[in-house]
Amino acid sequence: QVQLVESGGGLVQAGDSLRLSCVASGRTFSQYALGWFRQAPGKEREFVAAIGWSRNTIYTDSVKGRFTISRDNDKSAVYLQMDSLKPEDTATYYCAFSINAHIYDTASRFDAWGRGTQVTVSS
């Protein structure tokens, strides 16, 4: 059983940066894929970014060039560096773990989830 704990959310202004962190425990970390999703009030959870065991990455179009996902296997951690934040980035951000070797942009492909961290971007 994998446990995921996110941190790093907060209230910022448009154009600012935040770095989200997620630490995993309970399972070997380095061989699996990790991802970030987000959910705004009244909306469905949406894919943000994912990183595979070989550090290959994918992003949703709306964050390309602004967000960067990375991982530190020694620390069992995955990060989401968010730059040039926009009000539409406001959401609860969730870390996710997948036992698949390949990376996907679909929530159903992920097997464990954190409880989320709130990001609010004011205009």
mmCIF file of C-alpha atoms in Angstrom:
data_model
loop_
_atom_site.group_PDB
_atom_site.id
_atom_site.type_symbol
_atom_site.label_atom_id
_atom_site.label_comp_id
_atom_site.label_asym_id
_atom_site.label_seq_id
_atom_site.Cartn_x
_atom_site.Cartn_y
_atom_site.Cartn_z
ATOM 1 C CA GLN A 1 0.000 0.000 0.000
ATOM 2 C CA VAL A 2 1.405 3.348 -1.058
ATOM 3 C CA GLN A 3 0.809 6.489 0.964
ATOM 4 C CA LEU A 4 1.247 9.878 -0.672
ATOM 5 C CA VAL A 5 1.456 13.216 1.102
ATOM 6 C CA GLU A 6 1.439 16.501 -0.798
ATOM 7 C CA SER A 7 2.685 19.865 0.378
ATOM 8 C CA GLY A 8 3.593 23.270 -0.984
ATOM 9 C CA GLY A 9 0.238 24.722 -1.914
ATOM 10 C CA GLY A 10 -0.784 28.239 -1.023
ATOM 11 C CA LEU A 11 -2.215 31.562 -2.086
ATOM 12 C CA VAL A 12 -0.200 33.468 -4.683
ATOM 13 C CA GLN A 13 -0.702 36.180 -7.252
ATOM 14 C CA ALA A 14 -0.847 35.699 -10.991
ATOM 15 C CA GLY A 15 2.652 35.378 -12.401
ATOM 16 C CA ASP A 16 4.105 33.919 -9.220
ATOM 17 C CA SER A 17 5.623 30.471 -8.758
ATOM 18 C CA LEU A 18 4.981 27.549 -6.437
ATOM 19 C CA ARG A 19 6.658 24.203 -5.990
ATOM 20 C CA LEU A 20 4.513 21.289 -4.940
ATOM 21 C CA SER A 21 6.065 18.253 -3.310
ATOM 22 C CA CYS A 22 4.755 14.743 -2.788
ATOM 23 C CA VAL A 23 6.474 12.138 -0.653
ATOM 24 C CA ALA A 24 5.600 8.466 -1.021
ATOM 25 C CA SER A 25 5.967 5.623 1.439
ATOM 26 C CA GLY A 26 5.057 1.987 1.556
ATOM 27 C CA ARG A 27 6.422 0.733 -1.735
ATOM 28 C CA THR A 28 9.506 0.771 -3.921
ATOM 29 C CA PHE A 29 9.358 4.096 -5.631
ATOM 30 C CA SER A 30 11.847 4.189 -8.468
ATOM 31 C CA GLN A 31 10.249 1.704 -10.857
ATOM 32 C CA TYR A 32 6.848 3.313 -11.228
ATOM 33 C CA ALA A 33 5.141 6.303 -12.754
ATOM 34 C CA LEU A 34 3.910 9.340 -10.862
ATOM 35 C CA GLY A 35 1.559 12.106 -11.763
ATOM 36 C CA TRP A 36 -0.161 15.294 -10.752
ATOM 37 C CA PHE A 37 -3.846 15.979 -11.256
ATOM 38 C CA ARG A 38 -5.982 18.910 -10.206
ATOM 39 C CA GLN A 39 -9.612 19.596 -9.491
ATOM 40 C CA ALA A 40 -11.268 22.983 -9.410
ATOM 41 C CA PRO A 41 -14.605 23.548 -7.639
ATOM 42 C CA GLY A 42 -17.466 22.239 -9.738
ATOM 43 C CA LYS A 43 -15.155 20.608 -12.259
ATOM 44 C CA GLU A 44 -13.872 17.121 -12.873
ATOM 45 C CA ARG A 45 -10.388 16.073 -11.885
ATOM 46 C CA GLU A 46 -7.991 16.730 -14.745
ATOM 47 C CA PHE A 47 -4.534 15.522 -15.657
ATOM 48 C CA VAL A 48 -1.639 17.957 -15.230
ATOM 49 C CA ALA A 49 1.626 16.052 -15.669
ATOM 50 C CA ALA A 50 3.239 12.647 -15.281
ATOM 51 C CA ILE A 51 6.758 11.255 -15.079
ATOM 52 C CA GLY A 52 7.912 7.718 -15.736
ATOM 53 C CA TRP A 53 10.656 5.671 -14.125
ATOM 54 C CA SER A 54 13.057 6.774 -16.878
ATOM 55 C CA ARG A 55 12.075 10.404 -16.236
ATOM 56 C CA ASN A 56 10.130 10.733 -19.452
ATOM 57 C CA THR A 57 7.357 13.291 -18.998
ATOM 58 C CA ILE A 58 4.016 14.359 -20.412
ATOM 59 C CA TYR A 59 1.961 17.485 -19.735
ATOM 60 C CA THR A 60 -1.487 18.757 -20.449
ATOM 61 C CA ASP A 61 -1.389 21.510 -23.068
ATOM 62 C CA SER A 62 -2.468 24.293 -20.728
ATOM 63 C CA VAL A 63 0.629 23.950 -18.523
ATOM 64 C CA LYS A 64 3.307 23.202 -21.120
ATOM 65 C CA GLY A 65 6.178 25.634 -20.803
ATOM 66 C CA ARG A 66 5.036 26.758 -17.350
ATOM 67 C CA PHE A 67 5.036 23.607 -15.189
ATOM 68 C CA THR A 68 7.836 21.086 -14.714
ATOM 69 C CA ILE A 69 7.468 17.682 -13.114
ATOM 70 C CA SER A 70 10.509 15.969 -11.618
ATOM 71 C CA ARG A 71 11.333 13.148 -9.241
ATOM 72 C CA ASP A 72 13.958 12.250 -6.664
ATOM 73 C CA ASN A 73 13.959 8.495 -6.184
ATOM 74 C CA ASP A 74 16.347 8.676 -3.232
ATOM 75 C CA LYS A 75 13.803 10.793 -1.379
ATOM 76 C CA SER A 76 10.768 8.974 -2.807
ATOM 77 C CA ALA A 77 9.503 12.355 -3.884
ATOM 78 C CA VAL A 78 7.898 13.910 -6.925
ATOM 79 C CA TYR A 79 7.713 17.642 -7.514
ATOM 80 C CA LEU A 80 5.694 20.038 -9.604
ATOM 81 C CA GLN A 81 7.372 23.367 -10.268
ATOM 82 C CA MET A 82 4.688 25.816 -11.336
ATOM 83 C CA ASP A 83 5.766 29.100 -12.892
ATOM 84 C CA SER A 84 3.792 31.959 -14.420
ATOM 85 C CA LEU A 85 0.727 30.894 -12.512
ATOM 86 C CA LYS A 86 -2.679 31.982 -13.748
ATOM 87 C CA PRO A 87 -6.015 32.296 -11.935
ATOM 88 C CA GLU A 88 -7.270 29.327 -13.950
ATOM 89 C CA ASP A 89 -4.612 27.176 -12.261
ATOM 90 C CA THR A 90 -6.561 27.513 -9.019
ATOM 91 C CA ALA A 91 -7.468 24.012 -7.844
ATOM 92 C CA THR A 92 -6.695 21.265 -5.402
ATOM 93 C CA TYR A 93 -3.643 19.425 -6.683
ATOM 94 C CA TYR A 94 -3.313 15.686 -6.170
ATOM 95 C CA CYS A 95 -0.275 13.470 -6.391
ATOM 96 C CA ALA A 96 -0.841 10.030 -7.907
ATOM 97 C CA PHE A 97 1.124 6.781 -8.131
ATOM 98 C CA SER A 98 0.873 4.180 -10.869
ATOM 99 C CA ILE A 99 2.208 0.641 -10.951
ATOM 100 C CA ASN A 100 2.348 0.878 -14.738
ATOM 101 C CA ALA A 101 5.780 1.164 -16.285
ATOM 102 C CA HIS A 102 4.442 3.547 -18.925
ATOM 103 C CA ILE A 103 3.011 6.969 -18.193
ATOM 104 C CA TYR A 104 -0.573 7.903 -18.925
ATOM 105 C CA ASP A 105 -2.734 10.980 -18.683
ATOM 106 C CA THR A 106 -5.786 9.139 -17.408
ATOM 107 C CA ALA A 107 -6.788 8.989 -13.754
ATOM 108 C CA SER A 108 -7.939 5.385 -14.053
ATOM 109 C CA ARG A 109 -4.336 4.350 -14.754
ATOM 110 C CA PHE A 110 -3.210 5.504 -11.318
ATOM 111 C CA ASP A 111 -3.503 3.301 -8.268
ATOM 112 C CA ALA A 112 -2.963 5.519 -5.256
ATOM 113 C CA TRP A 113 -3.709 9.145 -4.476
ATOM 114 C CA GLY A 114 -2.763 11.761 -1.948
ATOM 115 C CA ARG A 115 -5.291 13.948 -0.172
ATOM 116 C CA GLY A 116 -4.387 17.049 -2.134
ATOM 117 C CA THR A 117 -2.961 20.499 -1.551
ATOM 118 C CA GLN A 118 -4.792 23.706 -2.375
ATOM 119 C CA VAL A 119 -3.377 26.198 -4.862
ATOM 120 C CA THR A 120 -5.115 29.551 -5.203
ATOM 121 C CA VAL A 121 -3.961 32.122 -7.739
ATOM 122 C CA SER A 122 -5.400 35.614 -7.441
ATOM 123 C CA SER A 123 -5.587 38.003 -10.368
#
